[in-house]
PDB file of C-alpha atoms and ligand atoms in Angstrom:
ATOM      1  CA  MET N   1     -18.169  -2.925  -5.878  1.00  0.00           C
ATOM      2  CA  ARG N   2     -14.517  -2.239  -5.219  1.00  0.00           C
ATOM      3  CA  LYS N   3     -12.418  -4.199  -2.839  1.00  0.00           C
ATOM      4  CA  LYS N   4     -11.936  -2.934   0.700  1.00  0.00           C
ATOM      5  CA  ILE N   5      -8.447  -3.612   1.970  1.00  0.00           C
ATOM      6  CA  VAL N   6      -6.324  -3.233   5.076  1.00  0.00           C
ATOM      7  CA  ALA N   7      -2.623  -3.820   4.454  1.00  0.00           C
ATOM      8  CA  GLY N   8      -0.061  -3.964   7.240  1.00  0.00           C
ATOM      9  CA  ASN N   9       3.386  -2.585   6.471  1.00  0.00           C
ATOM     10  CA  TRP N  10       5.753  -3.990   9.050  1.00  0.00           C
ATOM     11  CA  LYS N  11       8.682  -1.926   7.695  1.00  0.00           C
ATOM     12  CA  MET N  12      12.039  -3.039   9.199  1.00  0.00           C
ATOM     13  CA  ASN N  13      10.538  -4.423  12.386  1.00  0.00           C
ATOM     14  CA  MET N  14      10.220  -7.924  13.873  1.00  0.00           C
ATOM     15  CA  ASP N  15      12.857 -10.615  13.751  1.00  0.00           C
ATOM     16  CA  LEU N  16      11.785 -13.888  12.165  1.00  0.00           C
ATOM     17  CA  THR N  17      10.491 -15.456  15.385  1.00  0.00           C
ATOM     18  CA  GLU N  18       8.490 -12.346  16.288  1.00  0.00           C
ATOM     19  CA  GLY N  19       7.149 -12.019  12.771  1.00  0.00           C
ATOM     20  CA  LEU N  20       5.952 -15.619  12.625  1.00  0.00           C
ATOM     21  CA  LYS N  21       4.226 -15.188  15.965  1.00  0.00           C
ATOM     22  CA  LEU N  22       2.450 -12.007  14.848  1.00  0.00           C
ATOM     23  CA  ALA N  23       1.384 -13.458  11.478  1.00  0.00           C
ATOM     24  CA  GLY N  24       0.162 -16.629  13.226  1.00  0.00           C
ATOM     25  CA  SER N  25      -1.918 -14.716  15.742  1.00  0.00           C
ATOM     26  CA  ILE N  26      -3.553 -12.527  13.078  1.00  0.00           C
ATOM     27  CA  ASP N  27      -4.226 -15.545  10.875  1.00  0.00           C
ATOM     28  CA  ASN N  28      -5.753 -17.493  13.769  1.00  0.00           C
ATOM     29  CA  TYR N  29      -7.955 -14.584  14.744  1.00  0.00           C
ATOM     30  CA  PHE N  30      -9.493 -14.353  11.275  1.00  0.00           C
ATOM     31  CA  LYS N  31      -9.908 -18.105  10.947  1.00  0.00           C
ATOM     32  CA  GLU N  32     -12.722 -17.816  13.441  1.00  0.00           C
ATOM     33  CA  LYS N  33     -14.141 -14.434  12.467  1.00  0.00           C
ATOM     34  CA  PRO N  34     -15.734 -13.641   9.120  1.00  0.00           C
ATOM     35  CA  LEU N  35     -13.767 -11.065   7.154  1.00  0.00           C
ATOM     36  CA  GLY N  36     -16.784  -9.912   5.185  1.00  0.00           C
ATOM     37  CA  LYS N  37     -15.775  -7.802   2.225  1.00  0.00           C
ATOM     38  CA  ALA N  38     -12.423  -6.821   3.658  1.00  0.00           C
ATOM     39  CA  GLY N  39      -9.177  -8.085   2.185  1.00  0.00           C
ATOM     40  CA  VAL N  40      -6.210  -8.272   4.541  1.00  0.00           C
ATOM     41  CA  ILE N  41      -2.585  -8.189   3.401  1.00  0.00           C
ATOM     42  CA  LEU N  42       0.575  -8.486   5.512  1.00  0.00           C
ATOM     43  CA  CYS N  43       3.638  -6.831   3.961  1.00  0.00           C
ATOM     44  CA  THR N  44       6.638  -8.281   5.749  1.00  0.00           C
ATOM     45  CA  PRO N  45      10.396  -7.943   5.372  1.00  0.00           C
ATOM     46  CA  PHE N  46      11.825 -10.138   2.586  1.00  0.00           C
ATOM     47  CA  ILE N  47      13.322 -12.731   4.884  1.00  0.00           C
ATOM     48  CA  HIS N  48       9.942 -13.438   6.490  1.00  0.00           C
ATOM     49  CA  LEU N  49       8.055 -14.015   3.262  1.00  0.00           C
ATOM     50  CA  ALA N  50       8.573 -17.742   2.649  1.00  0.00           C
ATOM     51  CA  SER N  51       7.869 -18.731   6.259  1.00  0.00           C
ATOM     52  CA  VAL N  52       4.894 -16.398   6.699  1.00  0.00           C
ATOM     53  CA  SER N  53       3.534 -17.708   3.411  1.00  0.00           C
ATOM     54  CA  GLU N  54       3.386 -21.222   4.941  1.00  0.00           C
ATOM     55  CA  ILE N  55       1.471 -19.875   7.927  1.00  0.00           C
ATOM     56  CA  LEU N  56      -1.057 -17.997   5.784  1.00  0.00           C
ATOM     57  CA  LYS N  57      -1.442 -20.779   3.204  1.00  0.00           C
ATOM     58  CA  HIS N  58      -4.841 -22.086   4.228  1.00  0.00           C
ATOM     59  CA  GLY N  59      -6.214 -18.844   5.636  1.00  0.00           C
ATOM     60  CA  LYS N  60      -7.797 -15.712   4.211  1.00  0.00           C
ATOM     61  CA  ILE N  61      -4.876 -13.355   4.582  1.00  0.00           C
ATOM     62  CA  ALA N  62      -2.632 -12.413   1.677  1.00  0.00           C
ATOM     63  CA  LEU N  63       1.082 -11.715   1.741  1.00  0.00           C
ATOM     64  CA  GLY N  64       3.183  -8.934   0.263  1.00  0.00           C
ATOM     65  CA  ALA N  65       6.704  -7.532   0.176  1.00  0.00           C
ATOM     66  CA  GLN N  66       7.641  -3.907   0.837  1.00  0.00           C
ATOM     67  CA  ASN N  67       9.910  -3.416  -2.157  1.00  0.00           C
ATOM     68  CA  CYS N  68      11.552  -5.242  -5.037  1.00  0.00           C
ATOM     69  CA  ALA N  69      14.600  -4.727  -7.224  1.00  0.00           C
ATOM     70  CA  SER N  70      14.548  -2.490 -10.279  1.00  0.00           C
ATOM     71  CA  GLU N  71      16.199  -5.212 -12.376  1.00  0.00           C
ATOM     72  CA  ALA N  72      14.817  -8.621 -13.290  1.00  0.00           C
ATOM     73  CA  SER N  73      17.824 -10.753 -12.296  1.00  0.00           C
ATOM     74  CA  GLY N  74      21.590 -10.951 -12.426  1.00  0.00           C
ATOM     75  CA  ALA N  75      24.612  -9.449 -10.738  1.00  0.00           C
ATOM     76  CA  TYR N  76      22.919  -7.077  -8.285  1.00  0.00           C
ATOM     77  CA  THR N  77      24.368  -8.105  -4.944  1.00  0.00           C
ATOM     78  CA  GLY N  78      21.937  -7.787  -2.075  1.00  0.00           C
ATOM     79  CA  GLU N  79      18.844  -7.177  -4.196  1.00  0.00           C
ATOM     80  CA  VAL N  80      15.616  -9.210  -4.250  1.00  0.00           C
ATOM     81  CA  SER N  81      13.701  -9.446  -7.513  1.00  0.00           C
ATOM     82  CA  ALA N  82       9.957  -9.335  -8.087  1.00  0.00           C
ATOM     83  CA  TRP N  83      10.125 -12.964  -9.331  1.00  0.00           C
ATOM     84  CA  MET N  84      11.794 -14.044  -6.104  1.00  0.00           C
ATOM     85  CA  VAL N  85       9.058 -12.308  -4.113  1.00  0.00           C
ATOM     86  CA  LYS N  86       6.400 -14.060  -6.181  1.00  0.00           C
ATOM     87  CA  SER N  87       8.085 -17.444  -5.723  1.00  0.00           C
ATOM     88  CA  THR N  88       7.608 -17.237  -1.934  1.00  0.00           C
ATOM     89  CA  GLY N  89       3.837 -17.253  -2.340  1.00  0.00           C
ATOM     90  CA  ALA N  90       3.500 -13.479  -1.935  1.00  0.00           C
ATOM     91  CA  GLU N  91       0.895 -11.819  -4.163  1.00  0.00           C
ATOM     92  CA  TYR N  92       1.596  -8.149  -3.494  1.00  0.00           C
ATOM     93  CA  VAL N  93       4.441  -5.681  -3.337  1.00  0.00           C
ATOM     94  CA  ILE N  94       4.514  -2.113  -2.046  1.00  0.00           C
ATOM     95  CA  ILE N  95       6.219   0.216  -4.530  1.00  0.00           C
ATOM     96  CA  GLY N  96       7.018   3.871  -4.006  1.00  0.00           C
ATOM     97  CA  HIS N  97       6.683   4.115  -0.255  1.00  0.00           C
ATOM     98  CA  SER N  98       7.837   7.572   0.857  1.00  0.00           C
ATOM     99  CA  GLU N  99      10.615   6.008   2.930  1.00  0.00           C
ATOM    100  CA  ARG N 100      12.009   4.433  -0.269  1.00  0.00           C
ATOM    101  CA  ARG N 101      11.567   7.700  -2.146  1.00  0.00           C
ATOM    102  CA  THR N 102      13.319   9.713   0.576  1.00  0.00           C
ATOM    103  CA  TYR N 103      16.013   7.477   2.091  1.00  0.00           C
ATOM    104  CA  TYR N 104      16.888   5.474  -1.031  1.00  0.00           C
ATOM    105  CA  HIS N 105      16.270   8.251  -3.564  1.00  0.00           C
ATOM    106  CA  GLU N 106      13.815   6.236  -5.625  1.00  0.00           C
ATOM    107  CA  ASP N 107      12.383   8.552  -8.255  1.00  0.00           C
ATOM    108  CA  ASP N 108       9.283   8.286 -10.423  1.00  0.00           C
ATOM    109  CA  LYS N 109      11.167   6.715 -13.328  1.00  0.00           C
ATOM    110  CA  LEU N 110      12.694   3.979 -11.187  1.00  0.00           C
ATOM    111  CA  LEU N 111       9.363   3.313  -9.485  1.00  0.00           C
ATOM    112  CA  ASN N 112       7.708   2.952 -12.860  1.00  0.00           C
ATOM    113  CA  LYS N 113      10.331   0.374 -13.813  1.00  0.00           C
ATOM    114  CA  LYS N 114       9.789  -1.534 -10.580  1.00  0.00           C
ATOM    115  CA  THR N 115       6.023  -1.440 -11.056  1.00  0.00           C
ATOM    116  CA  LEU N 116       6.300  -2.903 -14.560  1.00  0.00           C
ATOM    117  CA  LEU N 117       8.693  -5.623 -13.378  1.00  0.00           C
ATOM    118  CA  ALA N 118       6.348  -6.512 -10.524  1.00  0.00           C
ATOM    119  CA  MET N 119       3.423  -6.744 -12.952  1.00  0.00           C
ATOM    120  CA  ASN N 120       5.437  -8.988 -15.270  1.00  0.00           C
ATOM    121  CA  ALA N 121       6.257 -11.229 -12.326  1.00  0.00           C
ATOM    122  CA  GLY N 122       2.534 -11.579 -11.618  1.00  0.00           C
ATOM    123  CA  LEU N 123       2.456  -9.463  -8.481  1.00  0.00           C
ATOM    124  CA  LYS N 124      -0.187  -6.908  -7.577  1.00  0.00           C
ATOM    125  CA  VAL N 125       1.243  -3.524  -6.689  1.00  0.00           C
ATOM    126  CA  ILE N 126       0.347  -1.259  -3.796  1.00  0.00           C
ATOM    127  CA  PHE N 127       1.576   1.988  -5.334  1.00  0.00           C
ATOM    128  CA  CYS N 128       2.222   4.752  -2.802  1.00  0.00           C
ATOM    129  CA  CYS N 129       1.974   8.470  -3.390  1.00  0.00           C
ATOM    130  CA  GLY N 130       1.804  11.517  -1.179  1.00  0.00           C
ATOM    131  CA  GLU N 131       3.243  14.938  -0.483  1.00  0.00           C
ATOM    132  CA  VAL N 132       5.637  16.180   2.204  1.00  0.00           C
ATOM    133  CA  LEU N 133       4.588  18.879   4.659  1.00  0.00           C
ATOM    134  CA  SER N 134       6.247  21.785   2.838  1.00  0.00           C
ATOM    135  CA  GLU N 135       4.444  20.767  -0.368  1.00  0.00           C
ATOM    136  CA  ARG N 136       1.093  20.734   1.411  1.00  0.00           C
ATOM    137  CA  GLU N 137       1.821  24.084   3.048  1.00  0.00           C
ATOM    138  CA  ALA N 138       2.681  25.509  -0.369  1.00  0.00           C
ATOM    139  CA  LYS N 139      -0.632  24.047  -1.617  1.00  0.00           C
ATOM    140  CA  LYS N 140       1.234  21.876  -4.107  1.00  0.00           C
ATOM    141  CA  HIS N 141      -0.097  18.534  -2.858  1.00  0.00           C
ATOM    142  CA  PHE N 142      -2.364  17.933  -5.837  1.00  0.00           C
ATOM    143  CA  ILE N 143       0.420  18.729  -8.316  1.00  0.00           C
ATOM    144  CA  ILE N 144       2.840  16.383  -6.529  1.00  0.00           C
ATOM    145  CA  VAL N 145       0.450  13.447  -6.369  1.00  0.00           C
ATOM    146  CA  LYS N 146      -0.531  13.992 -10.009  1.00  0.00           C
ATOM    147  CA  ARG N 147       3.115  13.850 -11.063  1.00  0.00           C
ATOM    148  CA  GLN N 148       3.785  10.728  -8.991  1.00  0.00           C
ATOM    149  CA  LEU N 149       0.847   8.928 -10.599  1.00  0.00           C
ATOM    150  CA  GLU N 150       1.464  10.139 -14.138  1.00  0.00           C
ATOM    151  CA  GLU N 151       5.143   9.237 -14.116  1.00  0.00           C
ATOM    152  CA  GLY N 152       5.050   6.174 -11.888  1.00  0.00           C
ATOM    153  CA  LEU N 153       1.838   4.499 -12.915  1.00  0.00           C
ATOM    154  CA  PHE N 154       0.150   5.868 -15.992  1.00  0.00           C
ATOM    155  CA  SER N 155       2.311   3.978 -18.485  1.00  0.00           C
ATOM    156  CA  LEU N 156       0.345   0.871 -17.484  1.00  0.00           C
ATOM    157  CA  THR N 157      -2.406  -0.512 -19.675  1.00  0.00           C
ATOM    158  CA  GLU N 158      -5.996  -0.446 -18.462  1.00  0.00           C
ATOM    159  CA  GLU N 159      -5.760  -4.214 -17.981  1.00  0.00           C
ATOM    160  CA  GLN N 160      -2.669  -3.872 -15.804  1.00  0.00           C
ATOM    161  CA  MET N 161      -4.476  -1.268 -13.686  1.00  0.00           C
ATOM    162  CA  ASP N 162      -6.694  -4.127 -12.440  1.00  0.00           C
ATOM    163  CA  ASN N 163      -3.670  -5.257 -10.441  1.00  0.00           C
ATOM    164  CA  ILE N 164      -3.028  -1.889  -8.832  1.00  0.00           C
ATOM    165  CA  ILE N 165      -3.995  -0.577  -5.432  1.00  0.00           C
ATOM    166  CA  VAL N 166      -3.110   3.067  -4.805  1.00  0.00           C
ATOM    167  CA  ALA N 167      -2.124   4.138  -1.290  1.00  0.00           C
ATOM    168  CA  TYR N 168      -2.288   7.858  -0.531  1.00  0.00           C
ATOM    169  CA  GLU N 169       0.109   8.545   2.300  1.00  0.00           C
ATOM    170  CA  PRO N 170       0.729  12.190   3.168  1.00  0.00           C
ATOM    171  CA  VAL N 171       4.352  12.000   4.315  1.00  0.00           C
ATOM    172  CA  TRP N 172       3.725  14.422   7.179  1.00  0.00           C
ATOM    173  CA  ALA N 173       1.298  11.902   8.669  1.00  0.00           C
ATOM    174  CA  ILE N 174       3.540   8.817   8.523  1.00  0.00           C
ATOM    175  CA  GLY N 175       4.698   7.675  11.945  1.00  0.00           C
ATOM    176  CA  THR N 176       4.174  11.186  13.328  1.00  0.00           C
ATOM    177  CA  GLY N 177       0.871  10.749  15.116  1.00  0.00           C
ATOM    178  CA  LEU N 178      -0.560  13.420  12.810  1.00  0.00           C
ATOM    179  CA  THR N 179      -3.367  12.082  10.661  1.00  0.00           C
ATOM    180  CA  ALA N 180      -4.951  13.707   7.648  1.00  0.00           C
ATOM    181  CA  THR N 181      -8.499  14.649   8.549  1.00  0.00           C
ATOM    182  CA  PRO N 182     -11.109  12.393   6.986  1.00  0.00           C
ATOM    183  CA  ASP N 183     -12.020  15.331   4.717  1.00  0.00           C
ATOM    184  CA  GLN N 184      -8.411  15.876   3.628  1.00  0.00           C
ATOM    185  CA  ALA N 185      -8.131  12.154   2.825  1.00  0.00           C
ATOM    186  CA  GLN N 186     -11.422  12.126   0.933  1.00  0.00           C
ATOM    187  CA  GLU N 187     -10.454  15.234  -1.054  1.00  0.00           C
ATOM    188  CA  MET N 188      -7.212  13.641  -2.266  1.00  0.00           C
ATOM    189  CA  HIS N 189      -8.718  10.206  -2.871  1.00  0.00           C
ATOM    190  CA  GLN N 190     -11.466  11.754  -4.972  1.00  0.00           C
ATOM    191  CA  TYR N 191      -8.833  13.683  -6.910  1.00  0.00           C
ATOM    192  CA  ILE N 192      -6.813  10.504  -7.531  1.00  0.00           C
ATOM    193  CA  ARG N 193      -9.939   8.744  -8.768  1.00  0.00           C
ATOM    194  CA  THR N 194     -10.655  11.654 -11.122  1.00  0.00           C
ATOM    195  CA  LEU N 195      -7.136  11.442 -12.560  1.00  0.00           C
ATOM    196  CA  VAL N 196      -7.551   7.707 -13.123  1.00  0.00           C
ATOM    197  CA  LYS N 197     -10.939   8.326 -14.722  1.00  0.00           C
ATOM    198  CA  GLU N 198      -9.457  10.891 -17.116  1.00  0.00           C
ATOM    199  CA  LYS N 199      -6.665   8.507 -18.097  1.00  0.00           C
ATOM    200  CA  TYR N 200      -8.391   5.104 -18.062  1.00  0.00           C
ATOM    201  CA  GLY N 201     -12.131   5.789 -17.995  1.00  0.00           C
ATOM    202  CA  ASN N 202     -14.874   5.489 -15.437  1.00  0.00           C
ATOM    203  CA  ASP N 203     -14.933   1.691 -15.057  1.00  0.00           C
ATOM    204  CA  CYS N 204     -11.267   1.548 -14.168  1.00  0.00           C
ATOM    205  CA  ALA N 205     -11.568   4.485 -11.746  1.00  0.00           C
ATOM    206  CA  LYS N 206     -14.585   2.950 -10.027  1.00  0.00           C
ATOM    207  CA  LYS N 207     -12.778  -0.376  -9.518  1.00  0.00           C
ATOM    208  CA  LEU N 208      -9.517   1.063  -8.168  1.00  0.00           C
ATOM    209  CA  PRO N 209      -9.008   0.574  -4.419  1.00  0.00           C
ATOM    210  CA  ILE N 210      -7.438   3.689  -2.867  1.00  0.00           C
ATOM    211  CA  LEU N 211      -6.064   3.206   0.647  1.00  0.00           C
ATOM    212  CA  TYR N 212      -5.181   5.877   3.176  1.00  0.00           C
ATOM    213  CA  GLY N 213      -1.939   5.613   5.150  1.00  0.00           C
ATOM    214  CA  GLY N 214      -0.408   7.739   7.883  1.00  0.00           C
ATOM    215  CA  SER N 215      -0.921   7.261  11.637  1.00  0.00           C
ATOM    216  CA  CYS N 216      -4.056   5.228  11.064  1.00  0.00           C
ATOM    217  CA  LYS N 217      -5.064   3.538  14.325  1.00  0.00           C
ATOM    218  CA  PRO N 218      -8.058   1.895  15.983  1.00  0.00           C
ATOM    219  CA  SER N 219      -9.326   5.240  17.300  1.00  0.00           C
ATOM    220  CA  ASN N 220      -9.439   7.031  13.933  1.00  0.00           C
ATOM    221  CA  ALA N 221      -9.814   4.236  11.377  1.00  0.00           C
ATOM    222  CA  ALA N 222     -13.603   4.004  11.275  1.00  0.00           C
ATOM    223  CA  GLU N 223     -14.031   7.726  10.603  1.00  0.00           C
ATOM    224  CA  ILE N 224     -11.421   7.786   7.835  1.00  0.00           C
ATOM    225  CA  PHE N 225     -12.817   4.594   6.259  1.00  0.00           C
ATOM    226  CA  SER N 226     -16.328   6.045   6.270  1.00  0.00           C
ATOM    227  CA  LYS N 227     -15.411   8.423   3.441  1.00  0.00           C
ATOM    228  CA  PRO N 228     -16.721   7.318   0.049  1.00  0.00           C
ATOM    229  CA  ASP N 229     -13.396   7.262  -1.800  1.00  0.00           C
ATOM    230  CA  VAL N 230     -11.366   5.724   1.027  1.00  0.00           C
ATOM    231  CA  ASP N 231     -11.285   1.968   0.474  1.00  0.00           C
ATOM    232  CA  GLY N 232      -9.166   0.986   3.459  1.00  0.00           C
ATOM    233  CA  GLY N 233      -5.722   1.639   4.872  1.00  0.00           C
ATOM    234  CA  LEU N 234      -2.010   0.970   4.681  1.00  0.00           C
ATOM    235  CA  ILE N 235      -1.012   0.599   8.297  1.00  0.00           C
ATOM    236  CA  GLY N 236       2.522   0.970   9.656  1.00  0.00           C
ATOM    237  CA  GLY N 237       3.005   1.224  13.425  1.00  0.00           C
ATOM    238  CA  ALA N 238      -0.419  -0.142  14.346  1.00  0.00           C
ATOM    239  CA  SER N 239       0.142  -3.259  12.210  1.00  0.00           C
ATOM    240  CA  LEU N 240       2.805  -4.476  14.640  1.00  0.00           C
ATOM    241  CA  LYS N 241       0.280  -5.178  17.390  1.00  0.00           C
ATOM    242  CA  LYS N 242      -2.266  -7.887  16.718  1.00  0.00           C
ATOM    243  CA  ASP N 243      -5.061  -6.230  18.717  1.00  0.00           C
ATOM    244  CA  ASP N 244      -4.625  -2.839  17.033  1.00  0.00           C
ATOM    245  CA  PHE N 245      -4.368  -4.356  13.581  1.00  0.00           C
ATOM    246  CA  VAL N 246      -7.443  -6.550  13.906  1.00  0.00           C
ATOM    247  CA  SER N 247      -9.506  -3.678  15.282  1.00  0.00           C
ATOM    248  CA  ILE N 248      -8.524  -1.562  12.254  1.00  0.00           C
ATOM    249  CA  VAL N 249      -9.650  -4.437  10.002  1.00  0.00           C
ATOM    250  CA  GLU N 250     -12.884  -4.619  11.962  1.00  0.00           C
ATOM    251  CA  ALA N 251     -13.370  -0.855  11.574  1.00  0.00           C
ATOM    252  CA  LEU N 252     -13.385  -1.457   7.830  1.00  0.00           C
TER     253      LEU N 252
HETATM  254  P1  LIG V   1       2.219   4.666  10.065  1.00  0.00           P
HETATM  255  O1  LIG V   1       2.890   4.271   8.677  1.00  0.00           O
HETATM  256  O2  LIG V   1       0.885   3.967  10.121  1.00  0.00           O
HETATM  257  O3  LIG V   1       3.164   4.180  11.117  1.00  0.00           O
HETATM  258  O4  LIG V   1       2.074   6.166  10.063  1.00  0.00           O
HETATM  259  C1  LIG V   1       2.127   4.098   7.514  1.00  0.00           C
HETATM  260  C2  LIG V   1       3.025   3.719   6.367  1.00  0.00           C
HETATM  261  O5  LIG V   1       4.140   4.248   6.287  1.00  0.00           O
HETATM  262  O6  LIG V   1       2.668   2.889   5.521  1.00  0.00           O
END
């Protein structure tokens, strides 16, 4: 059985006080409720990590960062390394989010480097892929996602793939209110699993959690999660409100 996961991506929202309050309320909620098979991860801004880690310490919720540096250490003013992330108590890091690809020009080669550094630091990676609208309209979405996975991820060993979660996030659905239909999500997730099967074999493909991201909310989560190759979600906007986030987890 593969893991079912809901990960919240807070992006650049919440000051420290607000973030601690949100993390505390989500943690408290799940202290009393069984999580079943679902894994829950909060991906916070860097400066929240150490304090949120204290809050989550005795609970069931895991912690992640949204990025890490492409170098291990040294004179890189303003950067935060994968080892630093790990030292806060975080277990996960998002790599390759479309906002990093677009606004910070992170290409496949750089993302591959970051992924390998994160693995070496002992982090698990939520590796994002997905096409922009013009690529979908030109029916190139499969080619794009294939390239992103081949160049960003497929240099990993089969063993390292155990520490990977893939998130398919069609860029046209992120923060826009537009959601991929459950069938569109399933079609791409199945394709991603086939690519992983061809590269790493059936066992690896069967174990790989593939999350959907892009305007996922309480009203559409259950339908998207009902698809056989959709193993949960990477949630942006709706992860900033405790009630919305917990109902998405409950939909899983
Ligand atoms: P959204 O963002 O849920 O606000 O669309 C998802 C993401 O970017 O991870």
